[in-house]
């Protein structure tokens, strides 16, 4: 097949794609690449090169997801759930999982290191969306219909806590319960499980002294500025130095070994330092527009009768909103310090690939709805 014939066969697949959503995603990824490059240029160009490679891999993975019919994901949801369990178990297996700073969260696949929790979140969304389609009536009318997905979420979160990865646990649980709530679960059942989950999170916090230290450091970072309050104080200094227009790209001082994880967990702080309030607000606006656009796709899918697509879009919108809120909340002192990447923006291959695959799912689901509407008209 020559190139022109290939283009004619592939081009129809990309017709009727939500250009606004695609543009927002690209804007965030390109801005993130600039931010990561600027945050690491003073001490290593290696991160910038690897981030570019991750972008290419993420685009390839997203393309595979986009060309796959949504029915495939609906039919194989249980497979992805068990794959998520397998990945999280492998991470905890000595000799297989990679331990960094006391946590087992990574798997080595050749030259690439993957964070299993990032893919587990994606797989759980696919599984729950399929379950909600098949068991919608039982979910709304019987306790057992609600208990089954809760047990599945509990299994995932239990493995995440064993790594330990408290941030991923909170996000995963929040996304799952958000999807269940939007699916119309009984309010009494929902409140009961939420109260139990909150109690479990409180017990998890008080069970580890370092989590209590993070909480106390968050409430008063000046009480221990060189230990528990160190990251937050340097993050706030970076944001404060940015003022209105920033100090200019590449001119950050806090990234020079003052602020740890400047290119991952606290990349927003460096971006705010270098581009100021204007640049920070621009990124927040892009995320807000992205999340609202995905919710719009969910509403359109629901109106078109595509319940599976609506549930997928709900899950993706919630996970993006939650991670953005937590990451920026940590950087600005609104929330206790917790390592969590900024979607499409921070350095990190697993997060970038997973987020691109989620958006590809949304784009394909929305495209299918648009094509169906065009045929009906």
Tab-separated table of C-alpha atoms in Angstrom:
chain	number	residue	atom	x	y	z
A	1	UNK	CA	0.000	0.000	0.000
A	2	UNK	CA	1.482	3.360	-1.020
A	3	UNK	CA	1.462	6.425	1.230
A	4	UNK	CA	-1.498	8.104	-0.491
A	5	UNK	CA	-3.640	4.974	-0.166
A	6	UNK	CA	-2.629	4.635	3.484
A	7	UNK	CA	-3.605	8.246	4.122
A	8	UNK	CA	-7.008	7.691	2.498
A	9	UNK	CA	-7.644	4.626	4.664
A	10	UNK	CA	-6.533	6.254	7.924
A	11	UNK	CA	-7.874	9.780	7.425
A	12	UNK	CA	-11.570	8.891	7.987
A	13	UNK	CA	-10.694	7.547	11.425
A	14	UNK	CA	-9.511	10.992	12.526
A	15	UNK	CA	-12.499	12.831	11.106
A	16	UNK	CA	-15.037	14.186	13.610
A	17	UNK	CA	-12.435	14.288	16.389
A	18	UNK	CA	-12.969	16.873	19.138
A	19	UNK	CA	-10.400	19.437	18.027
A	20	UNK	CA	-10.803	21.570	21.146
A	21	UNK	CA	-10.002	18.684	23.485
A	22	UNK	CA	-7.059	17.653	21.322
A	23	UNK	CA	-5.736	21.224	21.246
A	24	UNK	CA	-5.990	21.581	25.022
A	25	UNK	CA	-4.107	18.327	25.550
A	26	UNK	CA	-1.348	19.349	23.147
A	27	UNK	CA	-1.082	22.782	24.756
A	28	UNK	CA	-0.561	21.193	28.179
A	29	UNK	CA	1.968	18.645	26.910
A	30	UNK	CA	4.037	21.217	25.017
A	31	UNK	CA	3.928	23.650	27.942
A	32	UNK	CA	4.941	20.804	30.229
A	33	UNK	CA	7.874	19.949	27.982
A	34	UNK	CA	9.054	23.566	28.166
A	35	UNK	CA	8.614	23.559	31.950
A	36	UNK	CA	10.500	20.275	32.452
A	37	UNK	CA	13.313	21.411	30.120
A	38	UNK	CA	13.629	24.705	31.962
A	39	UNK	CA	13.512	23.018	35.383
A	40	UNK	CA	16.351	20.621	34.509
A	41	UNK	CA	18.521	22.590	32.070
A	42	UNK	CA	20.948	23.777	34.745
A	43	UNK	CA	21.952	20.325	35.968
A	44	UNK	CA	20.916	17.757	33.353
A	45	UNK	CA	19.734	17.717	29.745
A	46	UNK	CA	19.117	13.988	30.183
A	47	UNK	CA	15.656	14.590	31.659
A	48	UNK	CA	14.605	16.749	28.730
A	49	UNK	CA	15.678	14.090	26.215
A	50	UNK	CA	13.904	11.330	28.125
A	51	UNK	CA	10.769	13.432	28.450
A	52	UNK	CA	10.739	13.897	24.681
A	53	UNK	CA	11.057	10.127	24.247
A	54	UNK	CA	8.180	9.637	26.695
A	55	UNK	CA	6.098	12.061	24.635
A	56	UNK	CA	6.704	9.975	21.515
A	57	UNK	CA	5.875	6.734	23.358
A	58	UNK	CA	2.748	8.316	24.819
A	59	UNK	CA	1.597	9.395	21.358
A	60	UNK	CA	2.162	5.875	20.046
A	61	UNK	CA	0.221	4.302	22.919
A	62	UNK	CA	-2.579	6.859	22.542
A	63	UNK	CA	-2.832	6.076	18.838
A	64	UNK	CA	-3.256	2.366	19.580
A	65	UNK	CA	-6.002	3.148	22.089
A	66	UNK	CA	-7.719	5.542	19.685
A	67	UNK	CA	-7.922	3.053	16.803
A	68	UNK	CA	-9.365	0.377	19.106
A	69	UNK	CA	-13.198	0.278	19.119
A	70	UNK	CA	-14.776	1.113	22.516
A	71	UNK	CA	-16.638	-2.205	22.416
A	72	UNK	CA	-13.302	-3.972	22.885
A	73	UNK	CA	-12.723	-2.205	26.200
A	74	UNK	CA	-16.274	-2.948	27.312
A	75	UNK	CA	-15.899	-6.656	26.548
A	76	UNK	CA	-12.474	-7.027	28.182
A	77	UNK	CA	-12.899	-4.883	31.294
A	78	UNK	CA	-12.339	-7.793	33.677
A	79	UNK	CA	-9.047	-8.604	31.908
A	80	UNK	CA	-7.722	-5.115	32.600
A	81	UNK	CA	-8.772	-5.321	36.237
A	82	UNK	CA	-6.797	-8.529	36.757
A	83	UNK	CA	-3.865	-7.032	34.849
A	84	UNK	CA	-3.910	-4.105	37.292
A	85	UNK	CA	-3.802	-6.562	40.204
A	86	UNK	CA	-0.933	-8.493	38.597
A	87	UNK	CA	1.109	-5.328	38.011
A	88	UNK	CA	0.627	-4.162	41.598
A	89	UNK	CA	1.552	-7.596	42.946
A	90	UNK	CA	4.679	-7.719	40.761
A	91	UNK	CA	5.739	-4.337	42.135
A	92	UNK	CA	5.635	-5.765	45.656
A	93	UNK	CA	7.569	-8.894	44.684
A	94	UNK	CA	11.205	-8.781	45.870
A	95	UNK	CA	13.613	-8.978	42.968
A	96	UNK	CA	11.029	-7.658	40.515
A	97	UNK	CA	9.730	-4.408	41.967
A	98	UNK	CA	12.227	-1.543	42.194
A	99	UNK	CA	12.549	0.130	45.584
A	100	UNK	CA	13.280	3.869	45.693
A	101	UNK	CA	13.266	5.892	48.920
A	102	UNK	CA	11.654	3.046	50.836
A	103	UNK	CA	8.774	2.502	48.391
A	104	UNK	CA	8.191	-0.224	45.807
A	105	UNK	CA	6.301	1.486	42.984
A	106	UNK	CA	8.236	0.739	39.801
A	107	UNK	CA	8.829	-2.097	37.358
A	108	UNK	CA	11.790	-2.284	35.002
A	109	UNK	CA	10.845	-3.129	31.402
A	110	UNK	CA	14.094	-3.102	29.438
A	111	UNK	CA	15.438	0.463	29.423
A	112	UNK	CA	12.090	1.841	30.623
A	113	UNK	CA	10.879	2.074	34.218
A	114	UNK	CA	7.100	1.938	34.648
A	115	UNK	CA	5.040	3.026	37.639
A	116	UNK	CA	2.358	0.379	37.992
A	117	UNK	CA	-0.122	2.587	39.870
A	118	UNK	CA	-0.490	4.938	36.888
A	119	UNK	CA	-1.722	2.103	34.669
A	120	UNK	CA	-3.774	0.552	37.472
A	121	UNK	CA	-5.857	3.750	37.629
A	122	UNK	CA	-6.567	3.570	33.895
A	123	UNK	CA	-7.444	-0.140	34.010
A	124	UNK	CA	-9.733	0.365	37.005
A	125	UNK	CA	-11.680	3.072	35.142
A	126	UNK	CA	-12.212	0.705	32.201
A	127	UNK	CA	-13.337	-2.126	34.495
A	128	UNK	CA	-15.717	0.030	36.533
A	129	UNK	CA	-17.257	1.603	33.416
A	130	UNK	CA	-18.072	-1.866	32.067
A	131	UNK	CA	-19.440	-3.032	35.415
A	132	UNK	CA	-21.676	0.021	35.711
A	133	UNK	CA	-23.152	-0.696	32.273
A	134	UNK	CA	-23.840	-4.369	32.952
A	135	UNK	CA	-25.023	-4.035	36.570
A	136	UNK	CA	-26.643	-0.601	36.625
A	137	UNK	CA	-30.011	-1.765	37.958
A	138	UNK	CA	-28.461	-4.021	40.586
A	139	UNK	CA	-26.110	-1.202	41.608
A	140	UNK	CA	-29.041	1.121	42.271
A	141	UNK	CA	-31.353	-1.344	43.965
A	142	UNK	CA	-29.244	-3.902	45.863
A	143	UNK	CA	-26.428	-3.639	48.372
A	144	UNK	CA	-24.572	-6.500	46.666
A	145	UNK	CA	-24.493	-4.557	43.402
A	146	UNK	CA	-22.636	-1.772	45.176
A	147	UNK	CA	-20.466	-4.021	47.342
A	148	UNK	CA	-18.844	-5.853	44.412
A	149	UNK	CA	-17.111	-2.837	42.833
A	150	UNK	CA	-16.229	-1.534	46.296
A	151	UNK	CA	-14.412	-4.801	47.025
A	152	UNK	CA	-12.569	-4.505	43.706
A	153	UNK	CA	-11.487	-0.959	44.588
A	154	UNK	CA	-10.484	-2.113	48.068
A	155	UNK	CA	-8.204	-4.790	46.572
A	156	UNK	CA	-6.468	-2.194	44.371
A	157	UNK	CA	-6.074	0.358	47.160
A	158	UNK	CA	-4.798	-2.269	49.594
A	159	UNK	CA	-1.972	-3.117	47.190
A	160	UNK	CA	-1.253	0.583	46.653
A	161	UNK	CA	-0.970	1.137	50.406
A	162	UNK	CA	1.438	-1.786	50.632
A	163	UNK	CA	3.909	-0.053	48.279
A	164	UNK	CA	3.234	2.451	50.003
A	165	UNK	CA	1.645	5.075	47.720
A	166	UNK	CA	-0.789	7.111	49.777
A	167	UNK	CA	-1.416	9.686	47.038
A	168	UNK	CA	-2.345	7.089	44.422
A	169	UNK	CA	-4.589	5.392	46.978
A	170	UNK	CA	-6.548	8.589	47.621
A	171	UNK	CA	-6.875	9.392	43.905
A	172	UNK	CA	-7.886	5.846	42.941
A	173	UNK	CA	-10.479	5.627	45.680
A	174	UNK	CA	-11.802	9.093	44.872
A	175	UNK	CA	-12.162	8.322	41.163
A	176	UNK	CA	-13.918	5.020	41.828
A	177	UNK	CA	-16.406	6.498	44.287
A	178	UNK	CA	-16.978	9.466	41.982
A	179	UNK	CA	-17.883	7.134	39.123
A	180	UNK	CA	-20.198	5.116	41.376
A	181	UNK	CA	-21.914	8.265	42.642
A	182	UNK	CA	-22.499	9.616	39.121
A	183	UNK	CA	-23.872	6.199	38.115
A	184	UNK	CA	-26.721	6.686	40.601
A	185	UNK	CA	-25.813	4.472	43.554
A	186	UNK	CA	-28.083	4.679	46.601
A	187	UNK	CA	-27.080	7.636	48.741
A	188	UNK	CA	-27.284	5.646	51.990
A	189	UNK	CA	-24.938	2.942	50.689
A	190	UNK	CA	-22.593	5.576	49.313
A	191	UNK	CA	-22.387	7.595	52.547
A	192	UNK	CA	-21.784	4.468	54.621
A	193	UNK	CA	-18.838	3.347	52.461
A	194	UNK	CA	-17.412	6.877	52.266
A	195	UNK	CA	-17.428	7.190	56.060
A	196	UNK	CA	-15.668	3.837	56.348
A	197	UNK	CA	-13.075	4.899	53.760
A	198	UNK	CA	-12.405	8.196	55.553
A	199	UNK	CA	-11.929	6.334	58.813
A	200	UNK	CA	-9.506	3.933	57.111
A	201	UNK	CA	-7.514	6.864	55.678
A	202	UNK	CA	-7.297	8.487	59.103
A	203	UNK	CA	-6.018	5.238	60.600
A	204	UNK	CA	-3.488	4.936	57.759
A	205	UNK	CA	-2.202	8.443	58.499
A	206	UNK	CA	-1.797	7.953	62.260
A	207	UNK	CA	-0.234	4.516	61.745
A	208	UNK	CA	2.925	6.023	60.222
A	209	UNK	CA	4.877	8.750	61.977
A	210	UNK	CA	6.195	10.264	58.722
A	211	UNK	CA	2.612	10.911	57.558
A	212	UNK	CA	1.863	12.709	60.812
A	213	UNK	CA	5.056	14.724	60.337
A	214	UNK	CA	3.915	15.744	56.856
A	215	UNK	CA	0.566	16.841	58.259
A	216	UNK	CA	2.119	18.917	61.031
A	217	UNK	CA	4.699	20.306	58.600
A	218	UNK	CA	1.882	21.390	56.307
A	219	UNK	CA	-0.011	23.240	59.046
A	220	UNK	CA	3.118	25.108	60.182
A	221	UNK	CA	6.093	24.652	57.808
A	222	UNK	CA	8.114	27.298	59.667
A	223	UNK	CA	8.160	25.111	62.783
A	224	UNK	CA	10.717	22.807	61.112
A	225	UNK	CA	11.993	24.638	58.010
A	226	UNK	CA	14.895	22.266	57.344
A	227	UNK	CA	12.980	18.994	57.674
A	228	UNK	CA	9.208	18.499	57.453
A	229	UNK	CA	8.552	22.018	56.159
A	230	UNK	CA	11.487	22.183	53.733
A	231	UNK	CA	9.710	21.302	50.487
A	232	UNK	CA	6.670	23.466	51.122
A	233	UNK	CA	8.710	26.505	52.160
A	234	UNK	CA	10.906	26.334	49.066
A	235	UNK	CA	7.834	25.812	46.904
A	236	UNK	CA	6.205	28.922	48.374
A	237	UNK	CA	9.425	30.891	47.912
A	238	UNK	CA	9.497	29.876	44.249
A	239	UNK	CA	5.884	30.932	43.716
A	240	UNK	CA	6.446	34.186	45.576
A	241	UNK	CA	9.519	35.069	43.513
A	242	UNK	CA	7.459	34.793	40.340
A	243	UNK	CA	5.260	37.776	41.214
A	244	UNK	CA	3.166	38.856	38.187
A	245	UNK	CA	5.308	38.009	35.157
A	246	UNK	CA	7.995	35.707	36.563
A	247	UNK	CA	11.773	35.816	36.491
A	248	UNK	CA	11.945	34.404	32.958
A	249	UNK	CA	12.286	30.882	31.558
A	250	UNK	CA	15.476	29.233	32.739
A	251	UNK	CA	16.093	31.834	35.460
A	252	UNK	CA	14.604	29.994	38.429
A	253	UNK	CA	16.771	29.945	41.542
A	254	UNK	CA	14.754	27.406	43.518
A	255	UNK	CA	15.398	24.645	40.979
A	256	UNK	CA	19.140	24.885	41.742
A	257	UNK	CA	19.079	22.120	44.371
A	258	UNK	CA	16.822	24.100	46.745
A	259	UNK	CA	13.475	22.574	45.820
A	260	UNK	CA	13.518	18.749	45.628
A	261	UNK	CA	11.606	17.081	42.754
A	262	UNK	CA	11.494	20.398	40.873
A	263	UNK	CA	10.754	18.652	37.577
A	264	UNK	CA	8.162	16.186	38.876
A	265	UNK	CA	6.032	16.855	41.959
A	266	UNK	CA	6.845	20.577	42.174
A	267	UNK	CA	7.194	21.518	38.520
A	268	UNK	CA	4.228	23.890	38.907
A	269	UNK	CA	6.165	25.898	41.503
A	270	UNK	CA	9.109	26.359	39.144
A	271	UNK	CA	6.739	27.267	36.317
A	272	UNK	CA	5.095	29.869	38.560
A	273	UNK	CA	8.518	31.255	39.530
A	274	UNK	CA	9.615	31.618	35.912
A	275	UNK	CA	6.327	32.773	34.336
A	276	UNK	CA	4.640	34.440	37.294
A	277	UNK	CA	0.979	34.607	38.201
A	278	UNK	CA	0.043	35.012	34.545
A	279	UNK	CA	1.759	31.765	33.517
A	280	UNK	CA	0.395	29.866	36.518
A	281	UNK	CA	-3.161	31.034	35.817
A	282	UNK	CA	-2.760	30.040	32.174
A	283	UNK	CA	-1.951	26.449	33.148
A	284	UNK	CA	-4.860	26.336	35.627
A	285	UNK	CA	-7.185	27.656	32.904
A	286	UNK	CA	-6.010	24.975	30.455
A	287	UNK	CA	-6.715	22.236	33.002
A	288	UNK	CA	-10.111	23.698	33.864
A	289	UNK	CA	-11.045	23.850	30.185
A	290	UNK	CA	-9.776	20.282	29.648
A	291	UNK	CA	-11.793	18.813	32.526
A	292	UNK	CA	-14.952	20.701	31.555
A	293	UNK	CA	-14.545	19.531	27.963
A	294	UNK	CA	-14.292	15.891	29.077
A	295	UNK	CA	-17.414	16.298	31.235
A	296	UNK	CA	-19.115	17.759	28.159
A	297	UNK	CA	-18.164	14.606	26.228
A	298	UNK	CA	-19.640	12.530	29.074
A	299	UNK	CA	-22.919	14.425	28.930
A	300	UNK	CA	-23.109	14.089	25.150
A	301	UNK	CA	-22.417	10.350	25.344
A	302	UNK	CA	-25.107	9.920	27.986
A	303	UNK	CA	-27.649	11.755	25.834
A	304	UNK	CA	-26.706	9.569	22.870
A	305	UNK	CA	-27.334	6.429	24.922
A	306	UNK	CA	-23.671	5.446	25.263
A	307	UNK	CA	-23.533	4.672	28.973
A	308	UNK	CA	-20.111	3.017	28.788
A	309	UNK	CA	-18.627	6.065	27.075
A	310	UNK	CA	-20.215	8.371	29.632
A	311	UNK	CA	-18.750	6.384	32.547
A	312	UNK	CA	-15.295	6.370	30.944
A	313	UNK	CA	-15.420	10.140	30.433
A	314	UNK	CA	-16.580	10.676	34.013
A	315	UNK	CA	-13.664	8.629	35.337
A	316	UNK	CA	-11.091	10.410	33.189
A	317	UNK	CA	-12.443	13.863	34.082
A	318	UNK	CA	-12.421	13.068	37.800
A	319	UNK	CA	-8.905	11.639	37.764
A	320	UNK	CA	-7.523	14.667	35.930
A	321	UNK	CA	-9.343	17.080	38.228
A	322	UNK	CA	-8.220	15.229	41.368
A	323	UNK	CA	-4.553	15.013	40.409
A	324	UNK	CA	-4.399	18.654	39.302
A	325	UNK	CA	-6.101	19.806	42.502
A	326	UNK	CA	-3.804	17.744	44.715
A	327	UNK	CA	-0.566	18.632	42.893
A	328	UNK	CA	-1.235	22.371	42.761
A	329	UNK	CA	-2.731	22.264	46.259
A	330	UNK	CA	0.477	20.730	47.602
A	331	UNK	CA	2.659	23.249	45.735
A	332	UNK	CA	0.712	26.208	47.098
A	333	UNK	CA	0.362	24.933	50.673
A	334	UNK	CA	-3.351	24.201	50.410
A	335	UNK	CA	-2.778	20.464	51.039
A	336	UNK	CA	-0.185	18.379	52.924
A	337	UNK	CA	2.930	17.434	50.962
A	338	UNK	CA	2.367	14.320	48.832
A	339	UNK	CA	4.161	13.133	45.753
A	340	UNK	CA	1.770	13.191	42.809
A	341	UNK	CA	2.497	14.225	39.240
A	342	UNK	CA	0.734	16.997	37.345
A	343	UNK	CA	-1.023	15.241	34.416
A	344	UNK	CA	0.549	15.839	30.981
A	345	UNK	CA	2.889	18.379	32.572
A	346	UNK	CA	5.301	16.765	35.029
A	347	UNK	CA	8.308	14.641	34.107
A	348	UNK	CA	7.408	10.961	34.209
A	349	UNK	CA	6.833	8.457	31.445
A	350	UNK	CA	4.193	6.305	33.146
A	351	UNK	CA	1.986	9.250	34.022
A	352	UNK	CA	2.340	10.757	30.549
A	353	UNK	CA	1.529	7.488	28.751
A	354	UNK	CA	-1.407	6.715	31.026
A	355	UNK	CA	-2.898	10.214	30.704
A	356	UNK	CA	-2.554	10.201	26.905
A	357	UNK	CA	-4.279	6.815	26.733
A	358	UNK	CA	-7.144	8.149	28.862
A	359	UNK	CA	-7.591	11.128	26.570
A	360	UNK	CA	-7.425	8.856	23.516
A	361	UNK	CA	-10.272	6.819	24.995
A	362	UNK	CA	-12.347	9.961	25.454
A	363	UNK	CA	-11.558	11.173	21.923
A	364	UNK	CA	-12.537	7.822	20.377
A	365	UNK	CA	-15.756	7.626	22.398
A	366	UNK	CA	-16.714	11.166	21.445
A	367	UNK	CA	-15.834	10.534	17.805
A	368	UNK	CA	-18.070	7.466	17.752
A	369	UNK	CA	-20.943	9.558	19.083
A	370	UNK	CA	-20.356	12.261	16.458
A	371	UNK	CA	-20.269	9.731	13.626
A	372	UNK	CA	-23.456	8.105	14.882
A	373	UNK	CA	-25.197	11.499	15.088
A	374	UNK	CA	-24.042	12.350	11.549
A	375	UNK	CA	-25.449	9.080	10.187
A	376	UNK	CA	-28.790	9.628	11.906
A	377	UNK	CA	-29.104	13.097	10.437
